[in-house]
Amino acid sequence: MTVDYSALPHHKILCVDMKSFYASCSAVMLGLDPLECYIAIVGDIERKGSVVLAASPKLKKEFGIKTGSRLFEIPNDPRIRLVEPKMATYLRISTEITRLFHRYVPKEAIHTYSVDESFIKVDGASRIWGDAHIIAKKIKDEIEREFQLPCAIGIGPNMLLSKLCLDLEAKKHGIAEWTYEDVQEKLWEISPLSEMWGIGKRLERTLNRMGIFSVGQLARYDLEKLERKFGVMGNQLYHHAWGVDLSDIGAPIMEGQVSFGKSQILLRDYKEEEEVKHVILEMCEEVARRSRIHGKAGRTISLGIGYSQEEFGGGFHRSRTIDEPTNITMDLYKTCLELFKENYVQKTVRKISITLSNIVEDHELQLSLFEMNRMRKRELGFTMDAIRRRYGSGALLRAVSYTDAGTARHRARLVGGHKS
């Protein structure tokens, strides 16, 4: 099969990424050059096991420290500065950068993908500002002049190719552009598959077992077999391998990967089963709340448990698909408890993750003839959400959050999960 690219959208979309955003912001606040200093943003500098949230480019390159590293992995070098996060400040700077984009395009042409990454459709702005390269350079120069922050910008005919261009070329050169003509030469050569945006390690292993090791092999694989294996996502994987993406600005690029999840590295080792269950309940509450906010429900519930490094790490990640979609906290909790009971091996727990996937619209949630108060439970969830929206996430908590094991009270005081 070959794709008729002439029939596809030929937009000019910029994908703007702020380099090591948290670290760069803190560097500027300290009067340092973000590209020349050695800074690590650490969740809590008092805890040796605390996670590195961001590292400056030089710290990544010369010391191998990156997001997800631990504090104890950072060498004792006088050039390295450890800084706790200032999340409220980072968010304010991110908002100001978005306002800078408004100088070039209307707000409906901007999609803030994350605190440090945005998509901008500049199709209609070329007659005012020049072509996409000129606009990208103007934006890059203004961000550096006004905020002293470095960025990289990928340009593509759709959101997918602009993102891939950013990750695979623009981050090395500052600004780069991919067109449909670049797909076979630049996209198909990507291997391992996890370097392709949207393909994680678990999906990569599955594709490898099917004999697919590069994006080019994925593009030439039988489409019907991919759809039988992965459903809608199989169709998307195939077309993304050809550089095809029909989503509008603001829409998720991988519709088939929509899920709601929460992952938490615990502040201490949890040795008692009951303590772990308390945190699981708090996290089920948060995952269910997020799905309700988006008007969604899900059928597949996943629980991940990571054991302490002091007990040589390890853990498990298991999923279970239930008969009816749900966004009710106690439905998630019941399934998570089943998975926990079946797989837990009495080791010290340091990390927990919970995900709700296999997503459908909330109105597809069915009433059970055998559980007459199911609708009442659903409505109770929405009522609790409304109270928290109005009075704050800590305004209404379950009793387990007031035990020594609970983490929700502490996290309610944070911004973006970290100190403000």
XYZ file of C-alpha atoms in Angstrom, residues 37-38 56-66 69 73-80:
22
model
C 24.948 25.217 34.383
C 24.499 21.929 36.249
C 19.747 20.851 32.922
C 21.121 19.821 29.492
C 24.750 19.743 30.699
C 23.865 17.617 33.725
C 22.127 15.153 31.410
C 24.969 15.039 28.913
C 27.996 14.921 31.217
C 26.631 13.039 34.242
C 23.792 10.982 32.761
C 21.288 12.392 35.267
C 17.799 12.737 33.812
C 16.868 9.519 38.358
C 22.561 8.854 41.921
C 23.763 12.453 41.613
C 27.542 12.600 42.185
C 29.043 14.831 44.850
C 30.391 17.479 42.487
C 30.669 21.155 43.557
C 29.376 22.327 40.172
C 26.005 20.601 40.650
